XYZ file of C-alpha atoms in Angstrom:
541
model
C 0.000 0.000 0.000
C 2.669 2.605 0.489
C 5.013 1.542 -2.709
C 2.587 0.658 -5.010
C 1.502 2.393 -8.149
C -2.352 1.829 -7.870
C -4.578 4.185 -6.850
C -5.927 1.223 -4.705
C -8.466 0.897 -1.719
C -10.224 -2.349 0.023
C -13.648 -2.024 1.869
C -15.406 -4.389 4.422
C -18.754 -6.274 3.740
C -20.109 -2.956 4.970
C -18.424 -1.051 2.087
C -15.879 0.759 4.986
C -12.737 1.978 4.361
C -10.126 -0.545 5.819
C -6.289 0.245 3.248
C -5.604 2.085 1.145
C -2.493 3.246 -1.004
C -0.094 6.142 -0.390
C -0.938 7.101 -3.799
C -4.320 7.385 -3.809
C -4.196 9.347 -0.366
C -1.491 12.192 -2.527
C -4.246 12.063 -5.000
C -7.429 12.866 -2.845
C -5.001 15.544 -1.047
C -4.689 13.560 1.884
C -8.680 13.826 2.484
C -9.699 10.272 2.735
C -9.125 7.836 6.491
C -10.233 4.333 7.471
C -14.012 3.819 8.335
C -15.062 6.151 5.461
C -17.877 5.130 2.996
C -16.861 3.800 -0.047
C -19.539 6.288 -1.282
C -17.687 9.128 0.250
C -14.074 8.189 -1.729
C -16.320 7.265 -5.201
C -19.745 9.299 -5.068
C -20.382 7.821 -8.652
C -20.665 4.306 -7.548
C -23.846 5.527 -4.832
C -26.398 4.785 -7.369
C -27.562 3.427 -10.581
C -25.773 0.880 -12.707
C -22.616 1.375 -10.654
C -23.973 0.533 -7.663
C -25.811 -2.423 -9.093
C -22.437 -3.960 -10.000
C -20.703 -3.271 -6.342
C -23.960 -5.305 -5.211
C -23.615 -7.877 -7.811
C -20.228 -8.317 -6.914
C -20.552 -8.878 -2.880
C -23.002 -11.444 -4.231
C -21.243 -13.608 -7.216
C -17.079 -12.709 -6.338
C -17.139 -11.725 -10.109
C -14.159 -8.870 -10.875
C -15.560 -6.807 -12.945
C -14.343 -2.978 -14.768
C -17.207 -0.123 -14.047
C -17.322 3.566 -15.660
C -18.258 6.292 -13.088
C -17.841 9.901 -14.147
C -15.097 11.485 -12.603
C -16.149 14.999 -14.078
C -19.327 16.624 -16.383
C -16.845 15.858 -18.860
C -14.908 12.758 -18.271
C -15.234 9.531 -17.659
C -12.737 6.948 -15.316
C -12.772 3.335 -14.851
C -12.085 1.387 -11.396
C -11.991 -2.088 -11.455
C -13.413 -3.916 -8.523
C -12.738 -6.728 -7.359
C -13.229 -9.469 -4.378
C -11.237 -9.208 -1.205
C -11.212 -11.620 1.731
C -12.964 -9.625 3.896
C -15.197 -7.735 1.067
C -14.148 -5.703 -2.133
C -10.980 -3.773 -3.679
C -10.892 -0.911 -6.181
C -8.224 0.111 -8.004
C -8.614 3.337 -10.179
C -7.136 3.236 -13.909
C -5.758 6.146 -15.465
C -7.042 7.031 -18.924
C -4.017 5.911 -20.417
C -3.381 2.724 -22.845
C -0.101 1.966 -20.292
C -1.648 2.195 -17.376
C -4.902 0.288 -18.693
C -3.045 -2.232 -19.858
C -0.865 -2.794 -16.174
C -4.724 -3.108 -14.616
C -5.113 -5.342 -17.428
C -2.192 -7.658 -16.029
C -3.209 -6.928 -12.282
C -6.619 -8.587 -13.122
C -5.334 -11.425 -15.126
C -2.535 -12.040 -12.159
C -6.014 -11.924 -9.735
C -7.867 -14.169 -11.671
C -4.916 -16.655 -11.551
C -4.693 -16.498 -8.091
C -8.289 -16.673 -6.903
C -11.432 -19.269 -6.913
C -13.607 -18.041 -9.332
C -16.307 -19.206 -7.573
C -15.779 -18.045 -4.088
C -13.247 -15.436 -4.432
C -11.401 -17.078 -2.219
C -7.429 -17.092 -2.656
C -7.113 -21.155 -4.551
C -5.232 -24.150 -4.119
C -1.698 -22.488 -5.773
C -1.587 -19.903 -3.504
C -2.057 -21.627 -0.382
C 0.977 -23.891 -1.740
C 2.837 -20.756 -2.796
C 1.863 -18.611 1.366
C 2.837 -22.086 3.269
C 6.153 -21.912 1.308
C 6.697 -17.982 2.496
C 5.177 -18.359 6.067
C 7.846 -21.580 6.496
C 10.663 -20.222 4.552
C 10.129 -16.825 6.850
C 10.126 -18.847 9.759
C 13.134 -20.840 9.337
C 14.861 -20.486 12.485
C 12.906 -17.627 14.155
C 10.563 -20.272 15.289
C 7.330 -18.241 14.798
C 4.520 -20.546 15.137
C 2.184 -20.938 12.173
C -0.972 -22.144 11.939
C -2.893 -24.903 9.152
C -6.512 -24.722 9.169
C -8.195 -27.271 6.792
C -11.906 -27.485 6.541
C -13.947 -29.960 5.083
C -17.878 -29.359 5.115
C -20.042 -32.625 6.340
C -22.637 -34.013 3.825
C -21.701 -31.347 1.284
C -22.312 -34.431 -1.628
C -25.257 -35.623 -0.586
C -26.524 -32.068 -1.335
C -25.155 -31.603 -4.477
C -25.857 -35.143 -5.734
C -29.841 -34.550 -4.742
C -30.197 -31.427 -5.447
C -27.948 -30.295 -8.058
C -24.362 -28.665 -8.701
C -26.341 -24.884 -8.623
C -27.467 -25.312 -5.391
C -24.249 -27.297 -4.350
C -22.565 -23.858 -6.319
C -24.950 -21.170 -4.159
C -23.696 -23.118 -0.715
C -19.970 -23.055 -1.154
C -20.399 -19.200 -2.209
C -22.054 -18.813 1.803
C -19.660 -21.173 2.668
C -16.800 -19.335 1.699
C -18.877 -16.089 3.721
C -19.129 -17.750 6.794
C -15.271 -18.660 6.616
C -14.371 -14.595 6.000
C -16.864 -13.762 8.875
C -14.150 -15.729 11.682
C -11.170 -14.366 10.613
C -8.662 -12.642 12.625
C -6.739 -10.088 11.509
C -3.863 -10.959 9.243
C -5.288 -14.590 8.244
C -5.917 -15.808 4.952
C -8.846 -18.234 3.484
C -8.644 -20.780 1.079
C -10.687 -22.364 -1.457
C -8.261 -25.528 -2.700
C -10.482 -28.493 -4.008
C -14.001 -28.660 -4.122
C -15.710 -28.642 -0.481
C -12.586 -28.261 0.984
C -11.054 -25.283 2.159
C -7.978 -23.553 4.538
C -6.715 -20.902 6.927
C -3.583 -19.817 7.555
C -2.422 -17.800 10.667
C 1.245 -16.490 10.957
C 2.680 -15.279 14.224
C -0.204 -16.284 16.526
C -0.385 -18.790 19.656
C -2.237 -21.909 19.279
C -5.002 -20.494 21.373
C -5.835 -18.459 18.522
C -6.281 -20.892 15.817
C -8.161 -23.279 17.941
C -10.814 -20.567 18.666
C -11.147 -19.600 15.063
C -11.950 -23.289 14.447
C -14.459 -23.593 16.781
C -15.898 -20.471 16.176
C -15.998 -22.137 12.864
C -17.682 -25.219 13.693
C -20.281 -23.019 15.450
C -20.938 -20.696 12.713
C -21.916 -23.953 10.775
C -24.695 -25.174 13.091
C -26.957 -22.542 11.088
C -29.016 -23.122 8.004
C -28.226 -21.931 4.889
C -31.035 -21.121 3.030
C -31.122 -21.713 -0.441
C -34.502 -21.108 -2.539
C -36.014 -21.044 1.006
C -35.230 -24.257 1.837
C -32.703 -24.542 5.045
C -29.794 -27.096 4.062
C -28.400 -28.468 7.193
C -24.202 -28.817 6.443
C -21.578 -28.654 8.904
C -17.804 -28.571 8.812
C -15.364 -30.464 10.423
C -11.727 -28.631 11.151
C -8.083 -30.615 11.032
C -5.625 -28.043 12.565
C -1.698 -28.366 12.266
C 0.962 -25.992 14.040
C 4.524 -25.177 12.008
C 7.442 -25.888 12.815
C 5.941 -28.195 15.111
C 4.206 -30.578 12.959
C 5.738 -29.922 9.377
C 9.048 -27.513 7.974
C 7.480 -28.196 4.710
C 4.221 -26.789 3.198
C 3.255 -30.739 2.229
C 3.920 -31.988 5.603
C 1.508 -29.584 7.129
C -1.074 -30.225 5.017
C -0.368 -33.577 5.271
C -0.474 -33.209 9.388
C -3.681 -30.983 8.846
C -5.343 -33.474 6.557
C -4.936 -36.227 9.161
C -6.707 -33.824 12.104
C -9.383 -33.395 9.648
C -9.613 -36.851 9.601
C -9.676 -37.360 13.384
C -12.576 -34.555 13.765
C -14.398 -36.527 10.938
C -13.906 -39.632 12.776
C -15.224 -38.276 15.614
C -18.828 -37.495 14.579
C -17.710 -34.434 12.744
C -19.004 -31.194 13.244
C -15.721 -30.100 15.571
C -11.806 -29.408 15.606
C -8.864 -31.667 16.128
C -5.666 -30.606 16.306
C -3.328 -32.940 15.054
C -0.565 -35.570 17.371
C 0.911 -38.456 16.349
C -0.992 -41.042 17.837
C -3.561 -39.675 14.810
C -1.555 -41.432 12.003
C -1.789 -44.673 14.102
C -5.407 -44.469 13.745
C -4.997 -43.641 9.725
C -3.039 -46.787 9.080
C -5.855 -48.626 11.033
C -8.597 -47.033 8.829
C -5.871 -47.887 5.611
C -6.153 -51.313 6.850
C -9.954 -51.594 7.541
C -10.248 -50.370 3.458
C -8.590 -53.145 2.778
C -9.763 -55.341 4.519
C -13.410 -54.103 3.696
C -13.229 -55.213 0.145
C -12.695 -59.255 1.097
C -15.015 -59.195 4.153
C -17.527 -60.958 2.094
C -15.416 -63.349 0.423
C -13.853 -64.916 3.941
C -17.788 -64.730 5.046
C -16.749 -62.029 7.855
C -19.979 -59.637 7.394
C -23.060 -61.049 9.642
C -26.854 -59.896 10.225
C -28.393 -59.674 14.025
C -31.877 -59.268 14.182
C -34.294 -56.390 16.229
C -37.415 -57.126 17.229
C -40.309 -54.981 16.154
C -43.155 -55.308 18.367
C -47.067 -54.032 18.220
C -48.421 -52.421 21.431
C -49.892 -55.582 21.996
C -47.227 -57.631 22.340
C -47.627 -59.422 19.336
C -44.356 -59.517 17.030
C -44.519 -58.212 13.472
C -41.112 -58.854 12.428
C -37.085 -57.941 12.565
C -34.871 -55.466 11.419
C -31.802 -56.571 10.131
C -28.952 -55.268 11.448
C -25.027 -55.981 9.382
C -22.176 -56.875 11.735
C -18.825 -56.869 10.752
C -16.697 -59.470 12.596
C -12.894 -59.023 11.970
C -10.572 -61.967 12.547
C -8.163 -59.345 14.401
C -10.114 -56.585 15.555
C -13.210 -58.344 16.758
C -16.692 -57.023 16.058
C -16.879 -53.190 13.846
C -20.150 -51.411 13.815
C -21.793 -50.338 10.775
C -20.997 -46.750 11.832
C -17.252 -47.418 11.183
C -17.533 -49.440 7.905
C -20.759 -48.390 5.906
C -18.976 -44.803 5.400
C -15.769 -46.503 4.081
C -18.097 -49.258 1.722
C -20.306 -45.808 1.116
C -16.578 -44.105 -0.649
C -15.173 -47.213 -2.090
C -18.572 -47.843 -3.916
C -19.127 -51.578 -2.236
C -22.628 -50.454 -0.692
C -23.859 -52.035 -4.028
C -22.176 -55.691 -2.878
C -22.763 -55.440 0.261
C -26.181 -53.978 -0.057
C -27.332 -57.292 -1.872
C -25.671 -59.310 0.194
C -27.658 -58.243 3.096
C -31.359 -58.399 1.296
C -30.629 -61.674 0.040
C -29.466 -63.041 3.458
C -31.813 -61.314 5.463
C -34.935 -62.483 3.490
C -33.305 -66.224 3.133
C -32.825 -66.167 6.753
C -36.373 -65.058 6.810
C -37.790 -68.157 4.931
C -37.188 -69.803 8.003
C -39.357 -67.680 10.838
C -43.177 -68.093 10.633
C -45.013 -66.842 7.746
C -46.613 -63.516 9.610
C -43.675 -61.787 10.230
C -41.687 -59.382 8.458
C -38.400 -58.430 7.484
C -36.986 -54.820 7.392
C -34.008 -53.763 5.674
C -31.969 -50.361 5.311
C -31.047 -49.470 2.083
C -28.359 -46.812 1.801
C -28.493 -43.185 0.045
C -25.750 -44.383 -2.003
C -27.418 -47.810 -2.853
C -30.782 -46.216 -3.452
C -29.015 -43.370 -5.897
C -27.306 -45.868 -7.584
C -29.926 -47.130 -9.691
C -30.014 -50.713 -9.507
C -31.992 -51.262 -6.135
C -35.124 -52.353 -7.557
C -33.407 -55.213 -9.885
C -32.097 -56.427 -6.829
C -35.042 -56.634 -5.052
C -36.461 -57.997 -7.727
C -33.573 -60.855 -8.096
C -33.880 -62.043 -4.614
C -37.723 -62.102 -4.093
C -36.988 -64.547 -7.175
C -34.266 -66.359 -5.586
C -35.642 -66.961 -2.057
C -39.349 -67.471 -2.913
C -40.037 -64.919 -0.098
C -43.307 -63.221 -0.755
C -42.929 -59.434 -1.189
C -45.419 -58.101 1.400
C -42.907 -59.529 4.139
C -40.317 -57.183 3.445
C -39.827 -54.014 4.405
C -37.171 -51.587 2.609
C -36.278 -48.587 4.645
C -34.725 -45.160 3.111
C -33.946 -41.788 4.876
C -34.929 -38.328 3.706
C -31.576 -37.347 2.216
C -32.631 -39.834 -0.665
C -35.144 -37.824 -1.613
C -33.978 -33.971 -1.195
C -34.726 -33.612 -4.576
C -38.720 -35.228 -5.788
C -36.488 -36.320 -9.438
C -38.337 -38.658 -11.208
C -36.073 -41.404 -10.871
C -36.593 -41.231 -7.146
C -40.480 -41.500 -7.900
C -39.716 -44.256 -10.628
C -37.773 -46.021 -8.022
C -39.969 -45.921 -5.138
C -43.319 -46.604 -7.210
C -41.396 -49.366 -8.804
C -41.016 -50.727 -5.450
C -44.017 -50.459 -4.732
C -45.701 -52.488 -7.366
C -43.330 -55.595 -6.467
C -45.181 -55.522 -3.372
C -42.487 -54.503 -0.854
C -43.393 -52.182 1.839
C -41.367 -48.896 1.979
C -40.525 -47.141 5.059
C -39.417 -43.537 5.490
C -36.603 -44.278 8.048
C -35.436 -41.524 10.850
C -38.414 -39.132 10.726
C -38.077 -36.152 13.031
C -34.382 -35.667 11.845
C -32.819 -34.005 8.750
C -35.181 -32.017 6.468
C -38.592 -33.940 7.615
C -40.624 -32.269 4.796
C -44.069 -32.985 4.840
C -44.663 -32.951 0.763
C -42.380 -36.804 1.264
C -45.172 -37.995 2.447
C -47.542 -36.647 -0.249
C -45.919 -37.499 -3.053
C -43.937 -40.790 -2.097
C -45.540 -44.183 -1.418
C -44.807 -44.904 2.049
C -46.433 -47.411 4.352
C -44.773 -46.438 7.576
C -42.315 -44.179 9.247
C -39.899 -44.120 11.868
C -39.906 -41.492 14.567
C -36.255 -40.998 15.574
C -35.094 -42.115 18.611
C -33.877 -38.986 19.465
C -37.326 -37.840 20.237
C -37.897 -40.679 22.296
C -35.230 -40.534 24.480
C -37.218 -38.600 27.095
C -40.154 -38.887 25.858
C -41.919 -39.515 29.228
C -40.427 -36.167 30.966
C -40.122 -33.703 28.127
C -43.014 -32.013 26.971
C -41.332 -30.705 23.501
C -40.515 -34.453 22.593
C -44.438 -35.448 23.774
C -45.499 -32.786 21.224
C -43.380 -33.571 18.202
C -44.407 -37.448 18.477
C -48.188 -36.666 19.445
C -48.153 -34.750 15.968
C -46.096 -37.531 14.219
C -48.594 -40.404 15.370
C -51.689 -38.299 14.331
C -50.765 -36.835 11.489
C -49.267 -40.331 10.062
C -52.674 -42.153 11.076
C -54.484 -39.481 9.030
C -52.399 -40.469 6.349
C -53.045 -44.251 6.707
C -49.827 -44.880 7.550
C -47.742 -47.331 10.314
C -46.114 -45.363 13.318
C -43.007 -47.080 14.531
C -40.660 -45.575 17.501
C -37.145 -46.982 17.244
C -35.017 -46.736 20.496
C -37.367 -47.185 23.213
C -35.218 -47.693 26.152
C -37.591 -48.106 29.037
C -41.150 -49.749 30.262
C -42.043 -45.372 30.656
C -41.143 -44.806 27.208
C -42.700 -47.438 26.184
C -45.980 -47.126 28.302
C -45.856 -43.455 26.440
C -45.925 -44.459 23.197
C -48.349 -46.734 23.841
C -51.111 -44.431 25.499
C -50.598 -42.350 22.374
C -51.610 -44.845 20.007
C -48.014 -45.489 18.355
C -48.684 -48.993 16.432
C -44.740 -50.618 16.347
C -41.923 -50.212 19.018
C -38.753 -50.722 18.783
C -35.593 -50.598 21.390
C -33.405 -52.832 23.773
C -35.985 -52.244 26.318
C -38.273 -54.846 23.868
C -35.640 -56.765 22.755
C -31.434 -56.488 21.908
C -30.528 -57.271 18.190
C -29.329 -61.039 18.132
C -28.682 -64.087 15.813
C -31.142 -65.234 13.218
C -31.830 -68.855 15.470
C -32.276 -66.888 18.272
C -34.880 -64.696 16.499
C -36.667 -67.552 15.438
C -36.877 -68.718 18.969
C -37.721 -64.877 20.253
C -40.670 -65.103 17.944
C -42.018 -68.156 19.178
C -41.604 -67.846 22.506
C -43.335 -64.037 21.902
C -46.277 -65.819 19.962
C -46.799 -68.820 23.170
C -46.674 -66.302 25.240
C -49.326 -64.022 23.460
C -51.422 -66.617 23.357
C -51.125 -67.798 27.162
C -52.625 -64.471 27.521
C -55.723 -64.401 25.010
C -56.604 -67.588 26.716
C -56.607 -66.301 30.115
C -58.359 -62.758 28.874
């Protein structure tokens, strides 16, 4: 700002005064300090067409080149352009040279910045990591890696398209300028994934900005009115301490992110070595994924699903993993590796056919529920595999059930409808799984053939105390009778809970409380002694 040519200024999201050049002070006479309105330093841009691009630009991170007049009789340029914290403007002389130096200033930008976001991109975080270390070589100034990856950004843009995935990164990359300190610099590197870098701050510092963050990210964005739910997860690495080189931070960053991300994501982890142990494990598990089925290591256990009666209706099936050397994994830890490697397909068949096989050997009257992943489900091929193993295990349709989340159906395409109505005419039944949770709109239930629903059990947790829980599920259970549908409550914990639910007319429950998820003998066994037992009790009645 002091040595440079340009007659340059940069302005806040508020269009305030924060730099500006030496040279463009000499030419206003000295007559222009931080805080003033950009409207003061360029009364042209106030109105009209100008103004409409400054707005346009705050909005789309477009540079653009506007004409304002600078006299009754003359006209001047200023090109404006996106800044971390909100726009530049640099004035051009009316002169071919000086145009054509702007010219180069822009193209230099252009190279150096996201077009989408504005952001600075991938080259120049390399190119500031190789400065901020190189600066730092023996002065031992601590530096600071931020690397942010936002949770369930693809399910968005596969369901409801690249503009809408487009529109969130753009308030993505807003929320990211609205925590920084002073002196840091955001990223936009690879396509939900972005960075900070602070130089010359403690550790303290960096770990706030992270979680402030991870709590800016709790809230909505709204996008055509509709409130997409997308968090981000933060990996944070320290220099010299965990990297001299601008790959070994990111590396050391890239694990954090990992950590956080293993950890349910929406947080910050800052990065130690024990973290690269648990990479190698997770390396391992990937491989060891992809011949599971082959050495007959993946296994079903079975949950009850029981009317208010007492009277069983069926089982969900629930896949196991059992490693030879770890011992038993939980679908939480595997299904989102499968999910990335593309195996849900495999696997996904796998279970269907084994759970309705399995089936074949339980009484007649109950049925057989089975998840079916976003991932499966968006594939395409979920209804020729239903179709293949109603075929191959003479199971009648009717008995099973195929259960799907909302974030299937974000977007009402009509390959979702062909697939569901598809379904549907093979007989299946077709539950809409966690309701309560994620976007819970009501058209679903309109427009989509569903037999039943699932109340999540995070409304039943304290059901019997809470009176916002009571609410929500009382206007679940009557609002899913009016629509002739089957009200089942999945983690019911307690004989309260389940006393509740069953006051309020819910028609399935579901929970450890009614029975734990075991092997498909013992299910058969569960079922039987379930049926004597509600038949001991219809005699004496």
């Amino acid at each position: 700002m002091e040595h440079t040519r340009e007659l340059a200024s940069f302005y806040d999201r508020d269009l305030r005064l924060t730099q500006f050049s030496t040279r463009l002070s000499t030419a206003r006479s000295g007559n222009i300090s931080a805080g003033a309105s950009l409207f003061d330093i360029y009364p042209g841009i106030a109105t009209g067409e100008a103004r409409r691009t400054v707005d346009k630009l705050l909005a789309t991170r477009a540079p653009t080149i506007i004409k304002i007049a600078a006299t009754p009789h003359q006209e001047m340029e200023v090109w404006v352009f996106p800044a971390d914290d909100g726009i530049g403007l640099i004035e051009v002389a009316n002169s071919p040279g000086r145009a054509a130096e702007i010219e180069h200033n822009k193209l230099m930008y252009q190279a150096n910045h996201d077009v989408l976001t504005g952001l600075q991109n991938r080259q120049r975080l390399s190119d500031r990591l190789k400065e901020i270390l190189t600066a730092n070589d023996g002065r031992h100034v601590r530096s600071a890696l931020l690397q942010i990856d936002l949770d369930d950004f693809k399910s968005v843009n596969d369901t409801l398209g690249h503009g809408t995935g487009d529109a969130l990164l753009k308030l993505a990359a807003d929320r990211i300028r609205g925590v920084l300190q002073e002196g840091d610099s955001a990223f936009r590197y690879a396509g939900d994934e972005f960075a900070i870098i602070q130089y010359g701050k403690d550790p303290s510092e960096a770990e706030s900005v992270a979680q402030a963050l991870v709590d800016a990210f709790k809230i909505p964005f709204m996008i055509n009115e509709m409130p997409l739910f997308v968090g981000a997860s933060v990996g944070i690495a320290f220099g010299p301490q965990h990297g001299t080189q601008g790959e070994e931070l990111m590396k050391a960053a890239d694990i954090a992110l990992y950590a956080a991300k293993g950890e349910g994501r929406g947080c910050a982890r800052t990065f130690n070595r024990s973290m690269m142990l648990l990479i190698e494990q997770r390396e391992s598990l990937r491989r060891s994924l992809r011949m599971a089925l082959d050495r007959h290591e993946l296994l079903l256990e079975y949950q009850p699903l029981l009317r208010a009666t007492g009277q069983i209706v069926g089982f969900e099936a629930l896949v196991r993993w059992d490693h030879p050397e770890i011992g038993r994994i939980t679908p939480n830890v595997f299904i989102p590796i499968a999910e990335a490697d593309g195996l849900m397909d495999e696997i996904g068949r796998w279970v269907l056919q084994e759970a309705c096989r399995q089936a074949m050997t339980w009484p007649e009257s109950l049925n057989i529920a089975v998840n079916i992943s976003p991932a499966q489900f968006l594939g395409g091929s979920i209804t020729d595999i239903v179709a293949q193993v109603i075929d191959s295990t003479g199971i009648s349709a009717d008995r099973i059930e195929i259960e799907i989340t909302e974030s299937v159906l974000l977007e009402q395409t009509v390959d979702n409808l062909d697939t569901l109505n598809t379904l549907n005419v093979l007989g299946v039944r077709i539950s809409l799984d966690d309701f309560g949770t994620h976007y819970s709109s009501l058209s679903y239930l309109k427009n989509f053939p569903f037999e039943s629903l699932k109340i999540d059990q995070y409304f039943i947790q304290d059901v019997e105390r809470e009176r916002k829980s009571q609410t929500i599920v009382r206007a679940i259970i009557d609002m899913a009778h009016g629509l002739d549908m089957i009200v089942t409550a999945e983690g019911v914990e307690t004989v309260m809970q389940a006393q509740w639910l069953i006051n309020e007319g819910c028609d399935v429950l579901q929970g450890h409380y009614l029975g734990q998820a075991m092997s498909s003998e013992r299910a058969r066994k569960f079922a039987s002694k379930a049926s004597a037992s509600r038949r001991r009790r219809e005699r004496i009645n």
